[in-house]
mmCIF file of C-alpha atoms and ligand atoms in Angstrom:
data_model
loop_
_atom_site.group_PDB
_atom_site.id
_atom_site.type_symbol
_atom_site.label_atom_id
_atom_site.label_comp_id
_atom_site.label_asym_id
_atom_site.label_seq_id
_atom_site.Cartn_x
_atom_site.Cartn_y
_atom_site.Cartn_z
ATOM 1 C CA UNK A 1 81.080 117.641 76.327
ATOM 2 C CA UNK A 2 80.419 116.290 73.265
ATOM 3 C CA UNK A 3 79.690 112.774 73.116
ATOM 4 C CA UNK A 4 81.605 111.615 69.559
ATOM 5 C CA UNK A 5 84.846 113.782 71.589
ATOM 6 C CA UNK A 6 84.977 111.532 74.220
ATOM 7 C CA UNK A 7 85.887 107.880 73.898
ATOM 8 C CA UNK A 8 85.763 105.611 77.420
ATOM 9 C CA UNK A 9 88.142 103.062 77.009
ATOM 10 C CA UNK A 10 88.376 99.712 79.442
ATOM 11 C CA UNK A 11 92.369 99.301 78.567
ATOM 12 C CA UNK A 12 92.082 96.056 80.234
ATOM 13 C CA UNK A 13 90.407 94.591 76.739
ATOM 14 C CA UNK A 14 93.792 96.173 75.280
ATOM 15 C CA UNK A 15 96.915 93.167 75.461
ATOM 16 C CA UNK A 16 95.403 91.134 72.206
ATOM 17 C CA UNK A 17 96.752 94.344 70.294
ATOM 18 C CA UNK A 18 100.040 93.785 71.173
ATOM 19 C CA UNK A 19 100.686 89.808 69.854
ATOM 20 C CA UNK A 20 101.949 91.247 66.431
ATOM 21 C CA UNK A 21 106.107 91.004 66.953
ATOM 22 C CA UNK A 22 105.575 88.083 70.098
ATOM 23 C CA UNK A 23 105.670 85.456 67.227
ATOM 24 C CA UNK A 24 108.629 86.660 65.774
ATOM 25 C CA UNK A 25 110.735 83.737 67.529
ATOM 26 C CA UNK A 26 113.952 85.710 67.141
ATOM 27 C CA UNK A 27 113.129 88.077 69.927
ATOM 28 C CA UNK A 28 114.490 86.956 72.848
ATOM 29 C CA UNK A 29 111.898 86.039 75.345
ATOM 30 C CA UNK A 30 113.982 85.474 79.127
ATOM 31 C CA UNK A 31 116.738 86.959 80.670
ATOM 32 C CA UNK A 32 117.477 85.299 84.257
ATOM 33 C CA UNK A 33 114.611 85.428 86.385
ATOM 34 C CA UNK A 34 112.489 87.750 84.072
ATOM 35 C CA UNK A 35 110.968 84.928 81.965
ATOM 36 C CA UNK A 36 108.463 86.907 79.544
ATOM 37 C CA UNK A 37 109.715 89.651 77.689
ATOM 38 C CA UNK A 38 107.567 90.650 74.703
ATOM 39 C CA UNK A 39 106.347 93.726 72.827
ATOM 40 C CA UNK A 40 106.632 96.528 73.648
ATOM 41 C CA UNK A 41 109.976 95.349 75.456
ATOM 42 C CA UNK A 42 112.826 94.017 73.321
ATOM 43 C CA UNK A 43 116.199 93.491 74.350
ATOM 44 C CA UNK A 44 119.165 95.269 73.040
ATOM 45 C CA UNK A 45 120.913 93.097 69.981
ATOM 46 C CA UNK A 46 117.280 91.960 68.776
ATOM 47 C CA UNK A 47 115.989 92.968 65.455
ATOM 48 C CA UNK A 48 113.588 96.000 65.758
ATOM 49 C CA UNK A 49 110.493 94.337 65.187
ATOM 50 C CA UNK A 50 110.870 92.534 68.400
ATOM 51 C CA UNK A 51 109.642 95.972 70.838
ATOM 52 C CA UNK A 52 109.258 99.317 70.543
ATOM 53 C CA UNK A 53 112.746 101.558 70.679
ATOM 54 C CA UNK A 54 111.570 103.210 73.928
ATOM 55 C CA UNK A 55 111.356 99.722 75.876
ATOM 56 C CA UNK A 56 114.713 98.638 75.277
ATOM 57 C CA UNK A 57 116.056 96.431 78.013
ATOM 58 C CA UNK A 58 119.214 94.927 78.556
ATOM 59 C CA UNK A 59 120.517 91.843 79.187
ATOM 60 C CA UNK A 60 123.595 91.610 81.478
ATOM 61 C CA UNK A 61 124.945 89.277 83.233
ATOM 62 C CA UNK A 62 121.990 87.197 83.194
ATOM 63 C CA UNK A 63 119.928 90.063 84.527
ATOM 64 C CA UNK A 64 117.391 92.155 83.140
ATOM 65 C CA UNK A 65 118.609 95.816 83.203
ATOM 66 C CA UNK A 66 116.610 99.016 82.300
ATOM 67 C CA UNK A 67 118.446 101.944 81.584
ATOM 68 C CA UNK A 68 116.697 105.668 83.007
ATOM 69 C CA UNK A 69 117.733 108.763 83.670
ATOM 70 C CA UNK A 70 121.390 107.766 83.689
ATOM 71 C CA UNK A 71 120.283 105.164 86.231
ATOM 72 C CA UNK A 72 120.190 101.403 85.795
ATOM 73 C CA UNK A 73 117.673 99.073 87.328
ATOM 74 C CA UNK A 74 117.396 95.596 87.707
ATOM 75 C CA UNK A 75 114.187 94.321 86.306
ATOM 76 C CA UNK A 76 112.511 91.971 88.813
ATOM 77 C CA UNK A 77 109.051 91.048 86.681
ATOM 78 C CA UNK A 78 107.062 92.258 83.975
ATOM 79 C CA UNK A 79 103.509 92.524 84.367
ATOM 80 C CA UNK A 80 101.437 92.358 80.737
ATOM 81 C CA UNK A 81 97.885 92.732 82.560
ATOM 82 C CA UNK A 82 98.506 95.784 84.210
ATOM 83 C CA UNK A 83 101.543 97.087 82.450
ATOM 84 C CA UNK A 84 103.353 97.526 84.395
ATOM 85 C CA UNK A 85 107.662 96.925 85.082
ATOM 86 C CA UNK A 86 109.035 95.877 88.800
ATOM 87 C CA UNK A 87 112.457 97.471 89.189
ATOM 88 C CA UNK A 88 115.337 98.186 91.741
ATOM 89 C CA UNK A 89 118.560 100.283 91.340
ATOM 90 C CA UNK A 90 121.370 98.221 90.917
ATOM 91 C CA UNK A 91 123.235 99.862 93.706
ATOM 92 C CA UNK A 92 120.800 98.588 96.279
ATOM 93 C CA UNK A 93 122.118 94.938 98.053
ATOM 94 C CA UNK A 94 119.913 93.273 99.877
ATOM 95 C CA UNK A 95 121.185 93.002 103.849
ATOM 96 C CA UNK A 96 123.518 95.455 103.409
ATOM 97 C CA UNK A 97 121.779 98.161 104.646
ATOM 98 C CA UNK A 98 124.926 100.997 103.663
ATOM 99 C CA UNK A 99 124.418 100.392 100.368
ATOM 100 C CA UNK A 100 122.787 103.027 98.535
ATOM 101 C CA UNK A 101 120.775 103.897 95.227
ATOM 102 C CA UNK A 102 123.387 104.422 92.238
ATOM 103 C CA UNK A 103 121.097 107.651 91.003
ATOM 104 C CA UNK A 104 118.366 109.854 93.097
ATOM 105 C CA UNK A 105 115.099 109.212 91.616
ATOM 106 C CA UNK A 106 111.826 110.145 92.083
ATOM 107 C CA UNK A 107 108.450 110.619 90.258
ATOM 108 C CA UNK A 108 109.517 114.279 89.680
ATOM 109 C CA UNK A 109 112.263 113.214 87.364
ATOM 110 C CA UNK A 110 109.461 111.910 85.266
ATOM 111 C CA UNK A 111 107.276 114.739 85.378
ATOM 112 C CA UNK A 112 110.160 116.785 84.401
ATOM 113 C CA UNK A 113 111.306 114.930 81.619
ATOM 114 C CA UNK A 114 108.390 112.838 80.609
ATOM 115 C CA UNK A 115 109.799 109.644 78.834
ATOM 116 C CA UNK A 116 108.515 106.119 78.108
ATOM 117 C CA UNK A 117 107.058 105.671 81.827
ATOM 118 C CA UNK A 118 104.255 106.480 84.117
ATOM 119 C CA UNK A 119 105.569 107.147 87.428
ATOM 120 C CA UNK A 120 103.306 107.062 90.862
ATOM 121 C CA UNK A 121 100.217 107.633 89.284
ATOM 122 C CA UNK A 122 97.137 106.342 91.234
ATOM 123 C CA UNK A 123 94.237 107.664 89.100
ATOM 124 C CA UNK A 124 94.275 104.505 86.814
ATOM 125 C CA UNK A 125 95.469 101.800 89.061
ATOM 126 C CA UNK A 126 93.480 102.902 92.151
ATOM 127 C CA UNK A 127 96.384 103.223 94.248
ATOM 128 C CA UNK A 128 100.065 104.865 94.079
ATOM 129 C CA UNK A 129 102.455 102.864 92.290
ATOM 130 C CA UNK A 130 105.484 103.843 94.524
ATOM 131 C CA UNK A 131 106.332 105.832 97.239
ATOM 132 C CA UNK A 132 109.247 107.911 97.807
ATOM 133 C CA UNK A 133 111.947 108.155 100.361
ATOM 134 C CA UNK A 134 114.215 111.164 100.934
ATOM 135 C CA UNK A 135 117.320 111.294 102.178
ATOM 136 C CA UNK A 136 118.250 114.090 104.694
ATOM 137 C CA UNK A 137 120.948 115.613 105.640
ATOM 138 C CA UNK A 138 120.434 117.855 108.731
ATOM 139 C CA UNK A 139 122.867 120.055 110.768
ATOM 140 C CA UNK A 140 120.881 118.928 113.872
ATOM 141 C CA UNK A 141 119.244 116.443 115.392
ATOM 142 C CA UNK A 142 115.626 116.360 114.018
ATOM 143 C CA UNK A 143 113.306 114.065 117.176
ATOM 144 C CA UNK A 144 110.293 113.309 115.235
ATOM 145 C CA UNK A 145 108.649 110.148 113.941
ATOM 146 C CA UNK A 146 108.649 111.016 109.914
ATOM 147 C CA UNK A 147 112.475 111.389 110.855
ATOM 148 C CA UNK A 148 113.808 107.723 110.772
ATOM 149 C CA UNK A 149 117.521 107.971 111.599
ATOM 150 C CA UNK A 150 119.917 106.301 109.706
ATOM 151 C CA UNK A 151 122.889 105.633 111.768
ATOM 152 C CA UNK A 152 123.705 102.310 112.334
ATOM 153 C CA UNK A 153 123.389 101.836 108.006
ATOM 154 C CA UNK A 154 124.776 105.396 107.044
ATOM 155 C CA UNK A 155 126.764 106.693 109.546
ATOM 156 C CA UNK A 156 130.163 107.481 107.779
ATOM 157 C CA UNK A 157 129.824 104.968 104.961
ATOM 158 C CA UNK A 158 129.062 106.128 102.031
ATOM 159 C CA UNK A 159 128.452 109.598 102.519
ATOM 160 C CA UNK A 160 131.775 111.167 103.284
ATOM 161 C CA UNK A 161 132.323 113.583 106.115
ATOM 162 C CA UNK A 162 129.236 113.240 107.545
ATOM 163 C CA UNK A 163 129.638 112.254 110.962
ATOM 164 C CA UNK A 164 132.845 114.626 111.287
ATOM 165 C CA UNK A 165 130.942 117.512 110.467
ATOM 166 C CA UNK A 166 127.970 116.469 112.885
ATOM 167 C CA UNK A 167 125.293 116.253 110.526
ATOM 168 C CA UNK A 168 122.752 113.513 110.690
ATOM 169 C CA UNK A 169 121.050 111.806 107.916
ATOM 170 C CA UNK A 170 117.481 111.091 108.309
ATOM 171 C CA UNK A 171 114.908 109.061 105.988
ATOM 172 C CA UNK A 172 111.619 110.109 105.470
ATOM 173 C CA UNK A 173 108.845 108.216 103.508
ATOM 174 C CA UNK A 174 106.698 110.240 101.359
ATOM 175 C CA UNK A 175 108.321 113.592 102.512
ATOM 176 C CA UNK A 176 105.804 116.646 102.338
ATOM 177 C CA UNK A 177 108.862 118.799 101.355
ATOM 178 C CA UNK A 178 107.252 121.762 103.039
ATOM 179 C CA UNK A 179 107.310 119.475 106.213
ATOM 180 C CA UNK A 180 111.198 119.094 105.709
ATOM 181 C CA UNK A 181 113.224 121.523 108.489
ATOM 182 C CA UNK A 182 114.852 124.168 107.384
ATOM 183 C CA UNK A 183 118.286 122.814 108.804
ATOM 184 C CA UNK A 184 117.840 119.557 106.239
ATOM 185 C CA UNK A 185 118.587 119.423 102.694
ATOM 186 C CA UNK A 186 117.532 115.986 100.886
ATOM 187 C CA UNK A 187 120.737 114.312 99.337
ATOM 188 C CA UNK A 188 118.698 111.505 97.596
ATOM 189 C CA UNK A 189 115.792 110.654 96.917
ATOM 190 C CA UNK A 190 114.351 106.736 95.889
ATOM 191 C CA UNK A 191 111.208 104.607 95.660
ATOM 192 C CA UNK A 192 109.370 101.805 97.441
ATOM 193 C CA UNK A 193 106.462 100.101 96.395
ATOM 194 C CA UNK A 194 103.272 102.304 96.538
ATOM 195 C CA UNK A 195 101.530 99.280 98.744
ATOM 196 C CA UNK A 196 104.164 100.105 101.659
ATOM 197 C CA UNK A 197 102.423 101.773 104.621
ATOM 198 C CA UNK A 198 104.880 104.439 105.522
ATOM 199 C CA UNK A 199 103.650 104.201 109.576
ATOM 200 C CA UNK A 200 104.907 100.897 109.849
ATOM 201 C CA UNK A 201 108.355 101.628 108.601
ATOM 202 C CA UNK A 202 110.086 102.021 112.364
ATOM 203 C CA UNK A 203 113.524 101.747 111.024
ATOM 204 C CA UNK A 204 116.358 102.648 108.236
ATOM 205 C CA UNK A 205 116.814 99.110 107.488
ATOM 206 C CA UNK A 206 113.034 98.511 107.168
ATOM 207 C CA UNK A 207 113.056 100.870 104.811
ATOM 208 C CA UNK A 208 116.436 99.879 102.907
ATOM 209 C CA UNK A 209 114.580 96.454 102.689
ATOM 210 C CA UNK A 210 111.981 98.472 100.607
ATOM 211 C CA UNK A 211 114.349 100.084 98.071
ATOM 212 C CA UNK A 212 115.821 96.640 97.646
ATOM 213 C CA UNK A 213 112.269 95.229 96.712
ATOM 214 C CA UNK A 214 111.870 98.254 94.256
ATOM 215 C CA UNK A 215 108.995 99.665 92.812
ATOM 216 C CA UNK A 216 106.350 99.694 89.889
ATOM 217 C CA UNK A 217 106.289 101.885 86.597
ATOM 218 C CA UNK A 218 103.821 101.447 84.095
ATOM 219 C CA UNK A 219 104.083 101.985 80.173
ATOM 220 C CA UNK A 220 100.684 103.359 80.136
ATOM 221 C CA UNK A 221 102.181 106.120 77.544
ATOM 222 C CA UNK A 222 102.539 103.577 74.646
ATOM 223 C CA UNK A 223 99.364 101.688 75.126
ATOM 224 C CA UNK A 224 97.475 104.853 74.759
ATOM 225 C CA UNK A 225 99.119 106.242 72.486
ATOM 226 C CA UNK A 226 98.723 103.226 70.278
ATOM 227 C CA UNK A 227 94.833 102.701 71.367
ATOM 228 C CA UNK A 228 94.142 106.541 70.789
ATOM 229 C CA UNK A 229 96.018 105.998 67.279
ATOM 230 C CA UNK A 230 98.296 109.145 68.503
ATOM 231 C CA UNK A 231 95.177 111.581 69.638
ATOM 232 C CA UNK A 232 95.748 113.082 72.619
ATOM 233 C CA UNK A 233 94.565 111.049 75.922
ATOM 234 C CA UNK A 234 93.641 111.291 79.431
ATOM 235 C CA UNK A 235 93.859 109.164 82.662
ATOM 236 C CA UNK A 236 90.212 109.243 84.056
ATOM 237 C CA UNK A 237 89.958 106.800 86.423
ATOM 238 C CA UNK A 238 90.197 103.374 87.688
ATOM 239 C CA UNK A 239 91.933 101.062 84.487
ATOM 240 C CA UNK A 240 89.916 103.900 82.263
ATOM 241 C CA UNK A 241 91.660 106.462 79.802
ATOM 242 C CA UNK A 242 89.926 108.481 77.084
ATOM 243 C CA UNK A 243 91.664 109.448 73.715
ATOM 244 C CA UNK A 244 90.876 113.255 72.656
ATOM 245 C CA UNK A 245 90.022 114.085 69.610
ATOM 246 C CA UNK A 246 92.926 115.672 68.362
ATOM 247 C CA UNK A 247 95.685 114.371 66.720
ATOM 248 C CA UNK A 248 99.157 115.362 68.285
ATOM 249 C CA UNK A 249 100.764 116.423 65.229
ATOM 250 C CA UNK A 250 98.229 119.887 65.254
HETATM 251 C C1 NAG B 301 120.123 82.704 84.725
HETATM 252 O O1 NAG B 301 119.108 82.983 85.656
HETATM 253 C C2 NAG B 301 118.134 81.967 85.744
HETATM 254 C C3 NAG B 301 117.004 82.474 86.648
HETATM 255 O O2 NAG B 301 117.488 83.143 87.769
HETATM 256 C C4 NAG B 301 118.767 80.693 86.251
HETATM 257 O O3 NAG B 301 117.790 79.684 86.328
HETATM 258 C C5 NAG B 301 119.877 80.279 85.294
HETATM 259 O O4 NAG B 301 120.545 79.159 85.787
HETATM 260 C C6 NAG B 301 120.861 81.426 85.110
HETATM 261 N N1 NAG B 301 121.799 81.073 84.063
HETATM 262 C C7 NAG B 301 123.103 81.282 84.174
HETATM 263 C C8 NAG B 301 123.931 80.901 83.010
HETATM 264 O O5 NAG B 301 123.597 81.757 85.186
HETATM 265 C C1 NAG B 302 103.808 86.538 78.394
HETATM 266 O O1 NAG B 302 103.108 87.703 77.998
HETATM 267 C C2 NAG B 302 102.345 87.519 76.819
HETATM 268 C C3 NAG B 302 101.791 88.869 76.411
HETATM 269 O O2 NAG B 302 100.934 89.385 77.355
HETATM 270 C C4 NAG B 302 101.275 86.472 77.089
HETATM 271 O O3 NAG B 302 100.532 86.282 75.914
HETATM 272 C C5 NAG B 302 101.934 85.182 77.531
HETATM 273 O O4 NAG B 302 100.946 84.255 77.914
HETATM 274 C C6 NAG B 302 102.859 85.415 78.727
HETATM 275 N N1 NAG B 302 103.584 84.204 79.004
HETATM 276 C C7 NAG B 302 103.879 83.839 80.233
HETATM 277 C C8 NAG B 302 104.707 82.601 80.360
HETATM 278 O O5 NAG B 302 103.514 84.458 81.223
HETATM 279 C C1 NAG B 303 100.155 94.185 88.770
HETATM 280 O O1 NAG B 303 100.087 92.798 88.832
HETATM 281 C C2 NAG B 303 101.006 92.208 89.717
HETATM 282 C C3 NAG B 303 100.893 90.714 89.599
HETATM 283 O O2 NAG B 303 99.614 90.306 89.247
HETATM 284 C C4 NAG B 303 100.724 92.680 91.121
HETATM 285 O O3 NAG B 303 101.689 92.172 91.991
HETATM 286 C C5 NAG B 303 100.805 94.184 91.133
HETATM 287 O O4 NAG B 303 100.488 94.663 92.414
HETATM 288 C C6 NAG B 303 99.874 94.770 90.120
HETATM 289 N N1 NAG B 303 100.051 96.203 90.096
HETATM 290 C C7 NAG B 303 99.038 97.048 90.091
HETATM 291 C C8 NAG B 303 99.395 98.471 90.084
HETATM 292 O O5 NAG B 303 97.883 96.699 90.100
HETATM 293 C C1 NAG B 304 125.433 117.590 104.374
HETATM 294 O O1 NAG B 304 125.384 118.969 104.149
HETATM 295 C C2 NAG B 304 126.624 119.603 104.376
HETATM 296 C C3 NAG B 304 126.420 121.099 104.278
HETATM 297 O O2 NAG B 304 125.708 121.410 103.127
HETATM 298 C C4 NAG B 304 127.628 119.092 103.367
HETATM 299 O O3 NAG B 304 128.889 119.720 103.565
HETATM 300 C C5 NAG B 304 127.787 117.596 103.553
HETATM 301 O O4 NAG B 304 128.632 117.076 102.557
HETATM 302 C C6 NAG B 304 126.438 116.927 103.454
HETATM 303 N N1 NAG B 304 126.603 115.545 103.854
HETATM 304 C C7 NAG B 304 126.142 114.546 103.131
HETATM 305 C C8 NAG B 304 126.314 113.234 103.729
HETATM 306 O O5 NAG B 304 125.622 114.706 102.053
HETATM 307 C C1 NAG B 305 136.569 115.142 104.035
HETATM 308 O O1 NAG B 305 136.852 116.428 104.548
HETATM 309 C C2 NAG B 305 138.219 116.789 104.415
HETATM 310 C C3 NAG B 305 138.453 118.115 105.095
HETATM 311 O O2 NAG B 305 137.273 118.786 105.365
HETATM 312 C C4 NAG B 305 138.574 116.858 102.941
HETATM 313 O O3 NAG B 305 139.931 117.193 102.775
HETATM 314 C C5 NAG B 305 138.315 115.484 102.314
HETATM 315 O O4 NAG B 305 138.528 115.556 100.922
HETATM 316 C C6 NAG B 305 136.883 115.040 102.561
HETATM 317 N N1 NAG B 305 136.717 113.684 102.090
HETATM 318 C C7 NAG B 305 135.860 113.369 101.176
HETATM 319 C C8 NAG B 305 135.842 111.944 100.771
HETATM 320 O O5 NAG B 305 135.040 114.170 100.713
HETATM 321 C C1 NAG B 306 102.209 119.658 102.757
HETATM 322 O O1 NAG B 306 102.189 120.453 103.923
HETATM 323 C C2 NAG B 306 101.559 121.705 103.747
HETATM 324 C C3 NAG B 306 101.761 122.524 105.010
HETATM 325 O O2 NAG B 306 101.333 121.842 106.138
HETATM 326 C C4 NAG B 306 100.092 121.449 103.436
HETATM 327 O O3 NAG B 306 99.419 122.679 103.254
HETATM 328 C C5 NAG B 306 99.992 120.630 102.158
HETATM 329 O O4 NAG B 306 98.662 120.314 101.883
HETATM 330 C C6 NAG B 306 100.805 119.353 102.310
HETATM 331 N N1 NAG B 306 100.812 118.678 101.019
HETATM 332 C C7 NAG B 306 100.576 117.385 100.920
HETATM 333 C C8 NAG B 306 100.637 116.838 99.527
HETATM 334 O O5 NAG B 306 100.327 116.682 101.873
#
């Protein structure tokens, strides 16, 4: 490859870029426990300048909320050295282990419709940002350890009907969907940090403790984009991307 093609890029050296609309003091800065909310985040109601359009957060109730995929999740921190956002559906209450994400999600919905967020990816951070859990619904009983039943959580709460119709709801972490019996179909699907060692998840309400927690995305998309100065780029490694050397609008 050509070596003027290829630029190596330590993104770590990147954050001083991003001080230009931080001084603006009439961005709002904290909402509840999220106490440092700067470019490229702005809450809704602030003037423009304040964050980039596709990191608009909200501030309800004195909560942080992000809005995705006709989902909303409570933001739990913001970290500016990694980039990355620590979120949970707003559905999920923690100790009550019926309740249930608002919206399926997993990294797929961001492949699908790529949008503002990096979702799962290890390449740059050295490990996966989040893990997934399905939700299955199986017209038999499935004995197997990736099969963690959920019946003293689920059993007739929330999902309707189930238990008359003697199906059993099962949640696996990090399903290998050609793993998943024939005789289950996944009903949801939602995400747990990437750290979380599926083996030692035993039960349902280990796991519901999880989703509560939430997981990582990253806004890797707009500091490359802005540090490529809108070439294409590329995730090559560990906290390393390189910018292409075409511009996107060719
Ligand atoms: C908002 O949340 C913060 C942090 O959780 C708390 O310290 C503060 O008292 C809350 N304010 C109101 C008005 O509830
Ligand atoms: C908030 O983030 C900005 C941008 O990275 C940083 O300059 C500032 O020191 C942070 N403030 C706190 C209180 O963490
Ligand atoms: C980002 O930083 C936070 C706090 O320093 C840490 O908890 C989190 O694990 C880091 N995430 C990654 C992907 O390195
Ligand atoms: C499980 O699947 C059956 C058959 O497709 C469906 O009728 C039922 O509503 C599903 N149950 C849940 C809890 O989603
Ligand atoms: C449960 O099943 C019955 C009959 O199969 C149906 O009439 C009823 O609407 C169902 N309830 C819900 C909440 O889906
Ligand atoms: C999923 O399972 C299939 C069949 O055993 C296997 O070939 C494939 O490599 C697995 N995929 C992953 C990502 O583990």
């Amino acid at each position: 490859m050509h070596k003027d093609q290829l630029l190596l890029l330590l993104l770590l050296l990147l954050p001083r870029s991003f001080s230009i609309a931080i001084e603006n003091n009439q961005c709002t800065t904290s909402c509840g426990e999220v106490a440092n909310i700067s470019f490229p985040f702005r809450l809704k109601g602030d003037p423009t300048v304040c964050g980039d359009p596709n990191y608009e957060l909200a501030c309800i109730n004195n909560r942080t909320v992000l809005d995705l995929y006709s989902g909303k999740y409570y933001v739990r921190s913001i970290d500016y050295t990694n980039y990355t956002i620590w979120v949970a559906d707003v559905g999920l209450q923690k100790g009550d282990c019926s309740s249930l994400p608002l919206r399926s999600l997993s990294c797929h919905s961001f492949w699908l419709h790529p949008n503002s967020y990096e979702c799962g990816d290890y390449t740059f951070y050295g490990r996966e940002l989040s893990k997934t859990v399905s939700i299955v619904n199986c017209s038999k009983a499935v004995a197997s350890q990736f099969y963690i039943d959920t019946l003293s959580c689920l059993d007739g709460v929330k999902f309707s009907n189930f238990s008359s119709t003697r199906r059993r709801l099962y949640a696996m972490v990090d399903a290998n969907v050609s793993y998943v019996e024939t005789a289950c179909t996944i009903e949801l699907m939602a995400m747990i940090p990437g750290w979380v060692d599926g083996d030692d998840l035993r039960s349902y309400a280990q796991i519901h403790e999880q989703m509560v927690y939430g997981f990582e995305l990253s806004w890797l998309p707009i500091v490359a984009e802005m540090h490529c100065k809108h070439r294409y780029w590329d995730i090559i490694g560990k906290h390393q991307i390189r910018c292409g050397p075409k511009s996107k609008n060719f």
